[in-house]
Amino acid sequence: NSAQIGVTGLAVMGRNLARNFARNGYTVALHNRTASRTHELVEQFGDEGDFIATETAKEFVAALERPRRLMVMVKAGEPTDAVIQEFAPLLEPGDMIIDGGNAHFADTRRRERELREQGIHFVGTGISGGEEGALHGPSIMPGGSQESYGSLGPMLEKISAKAEDGAPCVTHVGPDGAGHFVKMVHNGIEYADMQLIGEAYQLLRDVAGYSPARIAEIFRTWNTGRLDSYLIEITAEVLAHVDEATGEPFVDVVQDRAEQKGTGRWTVQIALDLGVPVSGIAEAVFARSLSGHAGLREASRGLAGPRATPLGESEAAAFADRVEQALYASKIVSYTQGFHEIAAGGEEYGWDIDLGAVASIWRGGCIIRAAFLDRIRAAYDARPDLPSLLSDETFAQEIAAAQDDWRAVLAAAVHQGVPTPGFAAALAYYDALRAERLPAALTQAQRDYFGAHTYRRTDREGSFHTLWGGDRSQVEA
Ligand code: NBP
């Protein structure tokens, strides 16, 4: 009577993952710092499968079959280190500690290194899908050793979400922190998706002049096409919802200040370190932070600028179609940026990440699940060394077809004073990439002027400096 897996940390995520394992026929050992949570779980859900409730760390470890698989679902940060310190001395070489929390991948790399010295496999694992996903099937992004995946992988495949073609939404992403890194970028892309949807909504509201209920209908229609995704689906639900207390559209009674927990911010911080332009994700993070500056917004409300005047009925319908094009094109760009960051992270840390497999495991269970991901997978499967998603012929053609509308929507937004940082950043990225010449030439010349930072020439090899303070002749650097 020993457990194939143990879960310590039985708040919403841990509890539901433990139940998911049990419902799939595994015996699950349970542990939580506060033992009452453990007993509560067994009382409420004990009939769903085989649980072994334990109170002490020793009992918990003793309940696990070898090699032990010990999943940690506590609050990310110090609690994770505290739990590792508590359990590691009780484990043996070959055992696994699986951290399913939202850890920073750098912490995961450190923990993996430290535990490896003891022969313990530390498997930093990204898990997406929230509470419901944890119970019914999340998208799972495990890092750690290949050996640990051999033992753990089949169990994760069983409890994971399944894509429409039946494939489990889990893959061994790569060694040490690769799983948490990919989960981080997943969340960054999620921020961008949500921001772009928000901008589309605001444009339909202010420029098309539509009500939330009508916009909900439009999102429902979009959800049957190429934008088919969980986030578009729930957006329609939210917009159609009417507040019980006031009878107003629910979206109008919610304070317009967006919060964040940190993974979106990490995505941007790491992108800065790696030198990857994730401008769309950055704008999404900044848009949330701007929304939270209540005082600054209050003080700025009187600034000059246009107020949107809604279009007439016939123009509004055409405008809504254009917004769909702008949203889709911007979405392609934010995924392009996110996958660039994953590729760059993989290179920096030697992870050898299969980008097609990443797209594949995001097709089900996670917050950014979307029909679109099938196409990203196909693009990378066809050409694993694709320099960028925009180099894929199908995506390039779709953007080519969307771009007139994309530009028209942004022009309308600028004219009418509707802020669209996500759409704008995406288009600027696109235009910058395809530009023949960038003003970076001027930047580099300025750098040479004030700091003798040197420049390269278009017509010959070598580094040069111009004697700006002297006779302005050029010298080889
Ligand atoms: P929380 O993040 O709220 O953490 C609560 C759990 O941590 C409880 O079991 C608590 O034990 C335990 N804990 C704390 Br706090 N400090 C501890 C310590 N020093 N030693 C031992 N245990 C400690 O739970 P959650 O929302 O279920 O999330 C769990 C993890 O999953 C987090 O890392 C989260 O970021 C990640 N995640 C969450 C979601 C989501 O949708 N919520 C989605 C994906 C990933 P106690 O009962 O004794 O206080």
Short mmCIF file of C-alpha atoms and ligand atoms in Angstrom, two decimals:
data_model
loop_
_atom_site.label_atom_id
_atom_site.label_comp_id
_atom_site.label_asym_id
_atom_site.label_seq_id
_atom_site.Cartn_x
_atom_site.Cartn_y
_atom_site.Cartn_z
CA ASN A 1 0.00 0.00 0.00
CA SER A 2 2.42 2.68 -1.16
CA ALA A 3 1.72 5.77 -3.22
CA GLN A 4 2.98 6.38 -6.75
CA ILE A 5 2.96 10.10 -6.10
CA GLY A 6 2.75 12.44 -3.14
CA VAL A 7 1.47 15.99 -3.12
CA THR A 8 2.50 18.45 -0.43
CA GLY A 9 0.77 21.83 -0.42
CA LEU A 10 -2.96 21.26 -0.65
CA ALA A 11 -4.39 24.69 -1.41
CA VAL A 12 -6.55 24.96 -4.56
CA MET A 13 -3.91 23.81 -7.04
CA GLY A 14 -2.37 21.00 -4.99
CA ARG A 15 -5.74 19.66 -3.89
CA ASN A 16 -7.07 19.49 -7.42
CA LEU A 17 -3.90 17.94 -8.83
CA ALA A 18 -3.97 15.30 -6.09
CA ARG A 19 -7.60 14.53 -6.98
CA ASN A 20 -6.70 14.40 -10.67
CA PHE A 21 -3.96 11.81 -9.98
CA ALA A 22 -6.33 9.78 -7.81
CA ARG A 23 -9.15 9.90 -10.37
CA ASN A 24 -6.68 8.50 -12.87
CA GLY A 25 -6.05 5.47 -10.71
CA TYR A 26 -2.89 6.49 -8.87
CA THR A 27 -2.50 6.14 -5.12
CA VAL A 28 -1.71 9.62 -3.83
CA ALA A 29 0.01 10.46 -0.56
CA LEU A 30 -1.15 13.76 0.88
CA HIS A 31 0.66 16.28 3.05
CA ASN A 32 0.21 19.90 4.01
CA ARG A 33 1.93 22.14 6.56
CA THR A 34 -1.42 22.63 8.24
CA ALA A 35 -2.76 19.10 8.62
CA SER A 36 -6.43 20.11 8.69
CA ARG A 37 -6.30 20.75 4.92
CA THR A 38 -5.14 17.17 4.38
CA HIS A 39 -8.00 15.71 6.38
CA GLU A 40 -10.51 18.04 4.75
CA LEU A 41 -9.47 16.76 1.34
CA VAL A 42 -9.95 13.15 2.38
CA GLU A 43 -13.30 13.91 4.01
CA GLN A 44 -14.65 15.72 0.97
CA PHE A 45 -13.12 13.78 -1.89
CA GLY A 46 -11.83 10.54 -0.36
CA ASP A 47 -14.24 8.48 -2.45
CA GLU A 48 -12.68 9.71 -5.70
CA GLY A 49 -9.68 7.39 -5.40
CA ASP A 50 -6.92 6.08 -3.16
CA PHE A 51 -5.42 8.64 -0.83
CA ILE A 52 -2.94 8.18 1.99
CA ALA A 53 -3.28 11.08 4.41
CA THR A 54 -0.10 11.86 6.34
CA GLU A 55 0.74 14.47 8.96
CA THR A 56 4.53 14.52 9.26
CA ALA A 57 7.23 14.79 6.63
CA LYS A 58 8.56 11.37 7.69
CA GLU A 59 5.16 9.70 7.30
CA PHE A 60 4.71 11.34 3.95
CA VAL A 61 8.06 10.19 2.58
CA ALA A 62 7.54 6.69 3.99
CA ALA A 63 4.22 6.43 2.13
CA LEU A 64 5.87 6.81 -1.28
CA GLU A 65 7.06 3.98 -3.52
CA ARG A 66 10.63 4.21 -4.82
CA PRO A 67 11.92 6.09 -6.63
CA ARG A 68 9.81 8.61 -4.76
CA ARG A 69 7.83 11.21 -6.66
CA LEU A 70 7.11 14.12 -4.41
CA MET A 71 5.16 17.01 -5.86
CA VAL A 72 5.41 20.41 -4.19
CA MET A 73 2.45 22.76 -4.69
CA VAL A 74 3.18 25.52 -2.20
CA LYS A 75 3.42 29.25 -2.66
CA ALA A 76 6.35 30.02 -4.94
CA GLY A 77 9.50 31.57 -3.44
CA GLU A 78 10.67 31.00 0.13
CA PRO A 79 7.99 28.41 0.95
CA THR A 80 9.36 26.21 -1.85
CA ASP A 81 12.89 26.39 -0.40
CA ALA A 82 11.51 25.69 3.08
CA VAL A 83 9.72 22.58 1.84
CA ILE A 84 12.80 21.37 -0.05
CA GLN A 85 14.90 21.80 3.08
CA GLU A 86 12.37 19.83 5.05
CA PHE A 87 12.12 16.90 2.65
CA ALA A 88 15.48 16.60 0.89
CA PRO A 89 17.28 15.08 3.92
CA LEU A 90 14.65 12.33 4.01
CA LEU A 91 15.10 11.35 0.35
CA GLU A 92 17.49 9.00 -1.44
CA PRO A 93 19.36 9.17 -4.72
CA GLY A 94 16.98 8.68 -7.65
CA ASP A 95 14.02 10.27 -5.87
CA MET A 96 12.24 13.20 -7.49
CA ILE A 97 11.00 16.51 -6.16
CA ILE A 98 8.55 18.01 -8.63
CA ASP A 99 7.91 21.73 -8.14
CA GLY A 100 4.60 22.57 -9.80
CA GLY A 101 4.47 26.14 -8.47
CA ASN A 102 5.09 29.28 -10.48
CA ALA A 103 8.80 29.43 -9.68
CA HIS A 104 11.25 31.74 -11.41
CA PHE A 105 13.34 29.55 -13.70
CA ALA A 106 16.57 30.91 -12.18
CA ASP A 107 15.46 29.57 -8.78
CA THR A 108 14.66 26.27 -10.46
CA ARG A 109 18.14 26.11 -11.97
CA ARG A 110 19.68 26.75 -8.54
CA ARG A 111 17.53 24.16 -6.80
CA GLU A 112 18.17 21.59 -9.51
CA ARG A 113 21.92 22.09 -9.20
CA GLU A 114 21.88 21.83 -5.42
CA LEU A 115 19.73 18.69 -5.34
CA ARG A 116 21.64 17.02 -8.15
CA GLU A 117 24.67 16.87 -5.84
CA GLN A 118 22.54 14.69 -3.59
CA GLY A 119 21.39 12.54 -6.51
CA ILE A 120 17.85 13.91 -6.27
CA HIS A 121 16.05 14.86 -9.47
CA PHE A 122 14.48 18.29 -9.17
CA VAL A 123 11.77 18.67 -11.78
CA GLY A 124 10.66 22.29 -12.13
CA THR A 125 7.29 22.01 -13.80
CA GLY A 126 5.10 24.72 -15.26
CA ILE A 127 1.40 23.99 -14.83
CA SER A 128 -1.22 26.09 -16.55
CA GLY A 129 -4.99 26.03 -16.49
CA GLY A 130 -5.78 27.31 -13.01
CA GLU A 131 -7.95 25.40 -10.57
CA GLU A 132 -10.17 23.80 -13.18
CA GLY A 133 -7.23 22.73 -15.31
CA ALA A 134 -5.53 21.16 -12.29
CA LEU A 135 -8.60 19.01 -11.71
CA HIS A 136 -9.68 18.14 -15.24
CA GLY A 137 -6.39 18.31 -17.11
CA PRO A 138 -3.81 21.10 -17.20
CA SER A 139 -1.11 21.86 -19.74
CA ILE A 140 2.11 20.66 -18.11
CA MET A 141 5.63 21.91 -18.85
CA PRO A 142 8.19 19.78 -16.99
CA GLY A 143 11.91 20.51 -17.00
CA GLY A 144 14.51 18.46 -15.16
CA SER A 145 16.46 15.40 -16.26
CA GLN A 146 15.46 13.12 -19.10
CA GLU A 147 15.68 10.25 -16.62
CA SER A 148 13.07 11.82 -14.34
CA TYR A 149 10.73 12.26 -17.29
CA GLY A 150 11.01 8.58 -18.07
CA SER A 151 9.49 7.76 -14.69
CA LEU A 152 7.19 10.73 -14.26
CA GLY A 153 6.19 11.48 -17.85
CA PRO A 154 3.59 8.73 -18.28
CA MET A 155 1.79 9.86 -15.12
CA LEU A 156 1.77 13.49 -16.24
CA GLU A 157 0.54 12.42 -19.67
CA LYS A 158 -2.36 10.68 -17.99
CA ILE A 159 -3.51 13.64 -15.89
CA SER A 160 -2.84 16.32 -18.53
CA ALA A 161 -5.30 17.93 -20.89
CA LYS A 162 -5.64 16.31 -24.29
CA ALA A 163 -5.59 18.33 -27.48
CA GLU A 164 -8.34 17.78 -30.04
CA ASP A 165 -6.29 15.11 -31.78
CA GLY A 166 -5.96 13.29 -28.45
CA ALA A 167 -2.29 14.19 -27.85
CA PRO A 168 -1.46 14.81 -24.18
CA CYS A 169 -0.60 18.42 -23.40
CA VAL A 170 2.74 17.62 -21.79
CA THR A 171 6.27 17.20 -23.10
CA HIS A 172 9.72 17.12 -21.55
CA VAL A 173 10.58 20.72 -22.35
CA GLY A 174 14.27 20.44 -21.53
CA PRO A 175 16.70 20.19 -18.59
CA ASP A 176 16.69 22.12 -15.29
CA GLY A 177 14.69 25.37 -15.57
CA ALA A 178 13.40 24.90 -19.13
CA GLY A 179 9.86 24.02 -18.02
CA HIS A 180 9.47 27.03 -15.76
CA PHE A 181 10.99 29.27 -18.42
CA VAL A 182 8.44 28.14 -20.98
CA LYS A 183 5.64 28.55 -18.42
CA MET A 184 6.87 32.10 -17.80
CA VAL A 185 6.73 32.97 -21.49
CA HIS A 186 3.32 31.30 -21.73
CA ASN A 187 2.11 33.77 -19.12
CA GLY A 188 3.74 36.67 -20.95
CA ILE A 189 1.91 35.69 -24.12
CA GLU A 190 -1.25 35.40 -22.05
CA TYR A 191 -0.78 39.02 -20.91
CA ALA A 192 -0.36 40.11 -24.53
CA ASP A 193 -3.40 38.14 -25.71
CA MET A 194 -5.53 39.71 -22.99
CA GLN A 195 -4.28 43.22 -23.75
CA LEU A 196 -4.99 42.82 -27.48
CA ILE A 197 -8.48 41.52 -26.75
CA GLY A 198 -8.98 44.47 -24.41
CA GLU A 199 -7.96 46.92 -27.14
CA ALA A 200 -10.29 45.26 -29.64
CA TYR A 201 -13.11 45.56 -27.12
CA GLN A 202 -12.39 49.24 -26.44
CA LEU A 203 -12.33 50.04 -30.17
CA LEU A 204 -15.64 48.26 -30.72
CA ARG A 205 -17.08 50.13 -27.78
CA ASP A 206 -15.78 53.65 -28.55
CA VAL A 207 -15.27 53.73 -32.31
CA ALA A 208 -17.97 51.29 -33.49
CA GLY A 209 -20.22 52.48 -30.66
CA TYR A 210 -21.37 48.97 -29.73
CA SER A 211 -22.77 47.85 -26.38
CA PRO A 212 -21.00 45.14 -24.35
CA ALA A 213 -23.81 42.70 -25.24
CA ARG A 214 -23.33 43.37 -28.93
CA ILE A 215 -19.56 43.04 -28.61
CA ALA A 216 -20.13 39.72 -26.85
CA GLU A 217 -21.97 38.55 -29.98
CA ILE A 218 -19.07 39.65 -32.16
CA PHE A 219 -16.57 37.79 -29.99
CA ARG A 220 -18.77 34.72 -30.17
CA THR A 221 -18.64 34.91 -33.96
CA TRP A 222 -14.87 35.44 -33.92
CA ASN A 223 -14.60 32.39 -31.71
CA THR A 224 -15.92 30.22 -34.54
CA GLY A 225 -13.09 31.37 -36.85
CA ARG A 226 -9.32 31.61 -36.73
CA LEU A 227 -9.41 33.40 -33.37
CA ASP A 228 -11.09 30.37 -31.77
CA SER A 229 -9.59 30.29 -28.26
CA TYR A 230 -10.38 30.04 -24.57
CA LEU A 231 -9.67 33.74 -23.95
CA ILE A 232 -12.01 34.90 -26.75
CA GLU A 233 -14.66 32.51 -25.46
CA ILE A 234 -14.53 33.78 -21.87
CA THR A 235 -14.40 37.37 -23.11
CA ALA A 236 -17.79 36.85 -24.77
CA GLU A 237 -19.12 35.36 -21.52
CA VAL A 238 -17.83 38.26 -19.44
CA LEU A 239 -19.16 40.91 -21.83
CA ALA A 240 -22.61 39.31 -21.96
CA HIS A 241 -22.83 39.17 -18.16
CA VAL A 242 -25.13 41.70 -16.48
CA ASP A 243 -24.46 42.85 -12.92
CA GLU A 244 -27.21 41.67 -10.64
CA ALA A 245 -27.09 44.59 -8.22
CA THR A 246 -27.24 47.41 -10.76
CA GLY A 247 -28.56 45.84 -13.97
CA GLU A 248 -25.55 47.38 -15.74
CA PRO A 249 -23.16 45.47 -17.99
CA PHE A 250 -20.83 43.69 -15.57
CA VAL A 251 -17.72 45.06 -17.30
CA ASP A 252 -18.90 48.59 -16.44
CA VAL A 253 -19.07 47.97 -12.70
CA VAL A 254 -15.58 46.47 -12.42
CA GLN A 255 -12.82 48.94 -11.47
CA ASP A 256 -10.48 49.46 -14.40
CA ARG A 257 -7.25 48.60 -12.59
CA ALA A 258 -5.57 45.38 -13.64
CA GLU A 259 -3.38 43.44 -11.25
CA GLN A 260 -0.48 41.12 -11.90
CA LYS A 261 1.40 38.48 -10.01
CA GLY A 262 4.77 38.71 -11.72
CA THR A 263 5.23 36.13 -14.47
CA GLY A 264 4.44 38.67 -17.20
CA ARG A 265 6.95 41.06 -15.69
CA TRP A 266 9.58 38.30 -15.53
CA THR A 267 9.00 37.55 -19.21
CA VAL A 268 9.90 41.13 -20.05
CA GLN A 269 12.81 41.36 -17.59
CA ILE A 270 14.38 38.20 -18.98
CA ALA A 271 13.73 39.32 -22.56
CA LEU A 272 15.67 42.50 -21.78
CA ASP A 273 18.55 40.39 -20.46
CA LEU A 274 18.47 38.15 -23.52
CA GLY A 275 18.10 41.11 -25.90
CA VAL A 276 14.84 39.82 -27.37
CA PRO A 277 12.30 42.46 -28.51
CA VAL A 278 9.06 41.37 -26.85
CA SER A 279 7.51 44.82 -27.26
CA GLY A 280 3.92 43.55 -27.37
CA ILE A 281 4.28 41.64 -24.12
CA ALA A 282 6.03 44.63 -22.55
CA GLU A 283 3.19 46.95 -23.56
CA ALA A 284 0.71 44.53 -21.99
CA VAL A 285 2.61 44.56 -18.70
CA PHE A 286 2.94 48.37 -18.79
CA ALA A 287 -0.75 48.77 -19.66
CA ARG A 288 -1.66 46.92 -16.47
CA SER A 289 0.74 49.01 -14.45
CA LEU A 290 -0.56 52.26 -15.99
CA SER A 291 -4.12 51.27 -15.18
CA GLY A 292 -3.17 50.95 -11.52
CA HIS A 293 -1.87 54.53 -11.20
CA ALA A 294 -5.19 55.98 -10.10
CA GLY A 295 -3.78 59.30 -8.95
CA LEU A 296 -1.78 59.89 -12.09
CA ARG A 297 -4.80 59.06 -14.24
CA GLU A 298 -7.03 61.35 -12.20
CA ALA A 299 -4.52 64.19 -12.54
CA SER A 300 -4.30 63.64 -16.31
CA ARG A 301 -7.99 63.40 -17.12
CA GLY A 302 -8.20 67.03 -18.22
CA LEU A 303 -5.43 66.77 -20.83
CA ALA A 304 -6.37 67.84 -24.34
CA GLY A 305 -7.28 65.28 -27.00
CA PRO A 306 -10.16 63.87 -29.00
CA ARG A 307 -13.03 61.87 -27.58
CA ALA A 308 -14.18 59.07 -29.82
CA THR A 309 -17.31 59.69 -31.86
CA PRO A 310 -19.00 56.43 -32.76
CA LEU A 311 -19.39 55.54 -36.43
CA GLY A 312 -22.73 55.09 -38.12
CA GLU A 313 -24.31 51.64 -38.30
CA SER A 314 -23.06 50.61 -41.74
CA GLU A 315 -19.49 51.84 -41.18
CA ALA A 316 -19.40 50.26 -37.74
CA ALA A 317 -19.94 46.75 -39.12
CA ALA A 318 -17.09 47.17 -41.59
CA PHE A 319 -14.91 48.59 -38.82
CA ALA A 320 -15.61 45.54 -36.63
CA ASP A 321 -14.32 43.28 -39.41
CA ARG A 322 -11.17 45.37 -39.59
CA VAL A 323 -10.67 45.06 -35.86
CA GLU A 324 -10.73 41.28 -36.24
CA GLN A 325 -7.92 41.56 -38.82
CA ALA A 326 -5.92 43.89 -36.56
CA LEU A 327 -6.37 41.60 -33.58
CA TYR A 328 -5.33 38.54 -35.53
CA ALA A 329 -2.26 40.17 -37.06
CA SER A 330 -1.18 41.55 -33.67
CA LYS A 331 -1.67 38.13 -32.12
CA ILE A 332 0.65 36.55 -34.69
CA VAL A 333 3.26 39.15 -33.75
CA SER A 334 3.01 38.55 -30.01
CA TYR A 335 3.41 34.80 -30.47
CA THR A 336 6.33 35.50 -32.78
CA GLN A 337 7.95 37.51 -30.01
CA GLY A 338 7.20 34.92 -27.32
CA PHE A 339 8.62 32.05 -29.37
CA HIS A 340 11.68 34.15 -30.12
CA GLU A 341 12.23 34.49 -26.38
CA ILE A 342 11.89 30.73 -25.86
CA ALA A 343 14.36 30.06 -28.66
CA ALA A 344 16.79 32.60 -27.21
CA GLY A 345 16.43 31.18 -23.69
CA GLY A 346 16.98 27.69 -25.06
CA GLU A 347 20.15 28.83 -26.73
CA GLU A 348 21.45 30.76 -23.73
CA TYR A 349 20.94 27.85 -21.32
CA GLY A 350 21.57 24.97 -23.71
CA TRP A 351 18.08 23.52 -23.48
CA ASP A 352 17.41 22.47 -27.08
CA ILE A 353 13.69 23.24 -26.88
CA ASP A 354 11.40 21.86 -29.57
CA LEU A 355 9.24 24.91 -30.37
CA GLY A 356 6.67 22.84 -32.26
CA ALA A 357 6.22 20.63 -29.19
CA VAL A 358 5.72 23.72 -27.02
CA ALA A 359 2.98 24.99 -29.35
CA SER A 360 1.49 21.51 -29.29
CA ILE A 361 1.18 21.26 -25.49
CA TRP A 362 -0.45 24.68 -25.28
CA ARG A 363 -3.32 23.48 -27.47
CA GLY A 364 -5.28 22.20 -24.49
CA GLY A 365 -5.65 22.85 -20.77
CA CYS A 366 -3.90 26.20 -20.54
CA ILE A 367 -5.22 29.74 -20.58
CA ILE A 368 -3.85 30.56 -24.06
CA ARG A 369 -5.23 27.39 -25.66
CA ALA A 370 -6.33 28.17 -29.17
CA ALA A 371 -6.93 26.61 -32.56
CA PHE A 372 -4.16 28.90 -33.80
CA LEU A 373 -1.52 26.87 -31.91
CA ASP A 374 -2.06 23.92 -34.25
CA ARG A 375 -0.82 26.13 -37.05
CA ILE A 376 2.21 27.30 -35.07
CA ARG A 377 3.07 23.68 -34.42
CA ALA A 378 2.70 22.89 -38.12
CA ALA A 379 4.98 25.82 -38.99
CA TYR A 380 7.78 24.59 -36.68
CA ASP A 381 7.26 20.95 -37.63
CA ALA A 382 7.68 21.86 -41.29
CA ARG A 383 10.77 23.93 -40.52
CA PRO A 384 12.29 23.51 -37.04
CA ASP A 385 14.88 26.21 -37.82
CA LEU A 386 12.27 28.80 -38.79
CA PRO A 387 13.96 32.16 -38.01
CA SER A 388 10.63 33.59 -36.86
CA LEU A 389 6.95 32.73 -37.08
CA LEU A 390 6.65 35.62 -39.54
CA SER A 391 8.92 33.70 -41.90
CA ASP A 392 6.30 30.98 -42.15
CA GLU A 393 4.59 31.41 -45.49
CA THR A 394 1.05 30.95 -44.22
CA PHE A 395 1.42 33.47 -41.41
CA ALA A 396 3.20 35.92 -43.70
CA GLN A 397 0.34 35.67 -46.20
CA GLU A 398 -2.28 36.16 -43.51
CA ILE A 399 -0.54 39.27 -42.24
CA ALA A 400 -0.18 40.54 -45.78
CA ALA A 401 -3.94 40.15 -46.21
CA ALA A 402 -4.68 41.77 -42.83
CA GLN A 403 -2.30 44.68 -42.94
CA ASP A 404 -4.43 47.31 -44.67
CA ASP A 405 -7.15 46.83 -42.10
CA TRP A 406 -4.59 46.66 -39.28
CA ARG A 407 -3.20 50.05 -40.34
CA ALA A 408 -6.69 51.53 -40.79
CA VAL A 409 -7.72 50.45 -37.31
CA LEU A 410 -4.62 51.99 -35.77
CA ALA A 411 -5.14 55.19 -37.74
CA ALA A 412 -8.71 55.39 -36.43
CA ALA A 413 -7.51 54.71 -32.90
CA VAL A 414 -4.91 57.48 -33.12
CA HIS A 415 -7.41 59.92 -34.64
CA GLN A 416 -10.03 59.23 -32.03
CA GLY A 417 -7.66 59.04 -29.07
CA VAL A 418 -8.25 55.41 -28.12
CA PRO A 419 -5.09 53.95 -26.58
CA THR A 420 -3.94 50.82 -28.43
CA PRO A 421 -0.36 50.16 -27.26
CA GLY A 422 -0.54 46.45 -28.07
CA PHE A 423 -1.75 46.85 -31.66
CA ALA A 424 0.71 49.69 -32.21
CA ALA A 425 3.70 47.82 -30.80
CA ALA A 426 2.88 44.80 -32.93
CA LEU A 427 2.64 46.84 -36.12
CA ALA A 428 5.82 48.79 -35.32
CA TYR A 429 7.66 45.49 -34.79
CA TYR A 430 6.38 44.21 -38.12
CA ASP A 431 7.34 47.38 -39.97
CA ALA A 432 10.74 47.52 -38.28
CA LEU A 433 11.54 43.95 -39.28
CA ARG A 434 10.66 44.53 -42.90
CA ALA A 435 12.37 47.93 -43.15
CA GLU A 436 15.21 48.29 -45.64
CA ARG A 437 17.00 50.77 -43.38
CA LEU A 438 16.46 51.56 -39.70
CA PRO A 439 17.43 54.77 -37.87
CA ALA A 440 19.77 52.54 -35.89
CA ALA A 441 22.40 53.89 -38.30
CA LEU A 442 21.86 57.35 -36.86
CA THR A 443 21.86 55.98 -33.31
CA GLN A 444 25.18 54.33 -33.91
CA ALA A 445 26.62 57.54 -35.39
CA GLN A 446 25.42 59.50 -32.34
CA ARG A 447 27.04 56.93 -30.05
CA ASP A 448 30.27 57.36 -31.92
CA TYR A 449 29.97 61.16 -31.61
CA PHE A 450 29.53 61.38 -27.85
CA GLY A 451 31.22 58.21 -26.69
CA ALA A 452 33.61 57.06 -29.42
CA HIS A 453 31.66 53.79 -29.50
CA THR A 454 32.69 53.22 -33.16
CA TYR A 455 30.53 52.10 -36.08
CA ARG A 456 30.64 49.65 -38.97
CA ARG A 457 30.28 50.75 -42.57
CA THR A 458 27.93 49.40 -45.17
CA ASP A 459 30.67 49.31 -47.82
CA ARG A 460 33.63 47.65 -46.09
CA GLU A 461 34.74 45.51 -43.17
CA GLY A 462 36.12 46.84 -39.91
CA SER A 463 35.24 49.21 -37.04
CA PHE A 464 35.65 52.94 -37.46
CA HIS A 465 35.60 56.12 -35.44
CA THR A 466 35.18 59.65 -36.71
CA LEU A 467 37.24 62.39 -35.02
CA TRP A 468 34.12 64.46 -34.27
CA GLY A 469 35.94 66.99 -32.07
CA GLY A 470 38.77 67.38 -34.55
CA ASP A 471 38.95 67.43 -38.33
CA ARG A 472 36.18 64.80 -38.66
CA SER A 473 38.38 62.41 -40.50
CA GLN A 474 37.76 58.72 -40.10
CA VAL A 475 40.14 56.41 -38.32
CA GLU A 476 40.15 52.66 -38.13
CA ALA A 477 39.29 51.57 -34.59
P1 NBP B 1 -0.85 29.22 -2.68
O1 NBP B 1 0.12 29.81 -3.62
O2 NBP B 1 -1.86 30.10 -2.06
O3 NBP B 1 -0.02 28.50 -1.49
C1 NBP B 1 -0.67 27.91 -0.40
C2 NBP B 1 0.03 26.63 0.01
O4 NBP B 1 1.40 26.90 0.37
C3 NBP B 1 -0.61 26.03 1.25
O5 NBP B 1 -0.60 24.64 1.12
C4 NBP B 1 0.31 26.50 2.36
O6 NBP B 1 0.27 25.69 3.50
C5 NBP B 1 1.63 26.36 1.67
N1 NBP B 1 2.75 27.04 2.34
C6 NBP B 1 3.02 28.36 2.49
BR1 NBP B 1 1.93 29.70 1.92
N2 NBP B 1 4.16 28.62 3.13
C7 NBP B 1 4.66 27.41 3.43
C8 NBP B 1 5.83 26.99 4.12
N3 NBP B 1 6.72 27.88 4.59
N4 NBP B 1 6.03 25.66 4.29
C9 NBP B 1 5.15 24.78 3.80
N5 NBP B 1 4.02 25.10 3.15
C10 NBP B 1 3.78 26.41 2.94
O7 NBP B 1 -1.59 27.95 -3.34
P2 NBP B 1 -2.16 27.74 -4.82
O8 NBP B 1 -2.94 28.91 -5.29
O9 NBP B 1 -2.80 26.40 -4.78
O10 NBP B 1 -0.86 27.68 -5.73
C11 NBP B 1 0.17 26.72 -5.53
C12 NBP B 1 1.28 26.99 -6.52
O11 NBP B 1 0.78 26.81 -7.84
C13 NBP B 1 1.84 28.40 -6.47
O12 NBP B 1 3.21 28.38 -6.72
C14 NBP B 1 1.13 29.09 -7.61
O13 NBP B 1 1.88 30.18 -8.12
C15 NBP B 1 1.02 27.96 -8.62
N6 NBP B 1 -0.05 28.10 -9.60
C16 NBP B 1 -1.25 28.58 -9.24
C17 NBP B 1 -2.27 28.69 -10.17
C18 NBP B 1 -3.60 29.19 -9.78
O14 NBP B 1 -4.45 29.35 -10.68
N7 NBP B 1 -3.88 29.42 -8.51
C19 NBP B 1 -2.04 28.28 -11.49
C20 NBP B 1 -0.82 27.75 -11.83
C21 NBP B 1 0.17 27.67 -10.88
P3 NBP B 1 -0.78 26.02 4.69
O15 NBP B 1 -2.07 25.40 4.27
O16 NBP B 1 -0.17 25.36 5.88
O17 NBP B 1 -0.85 27.52 4.82
#
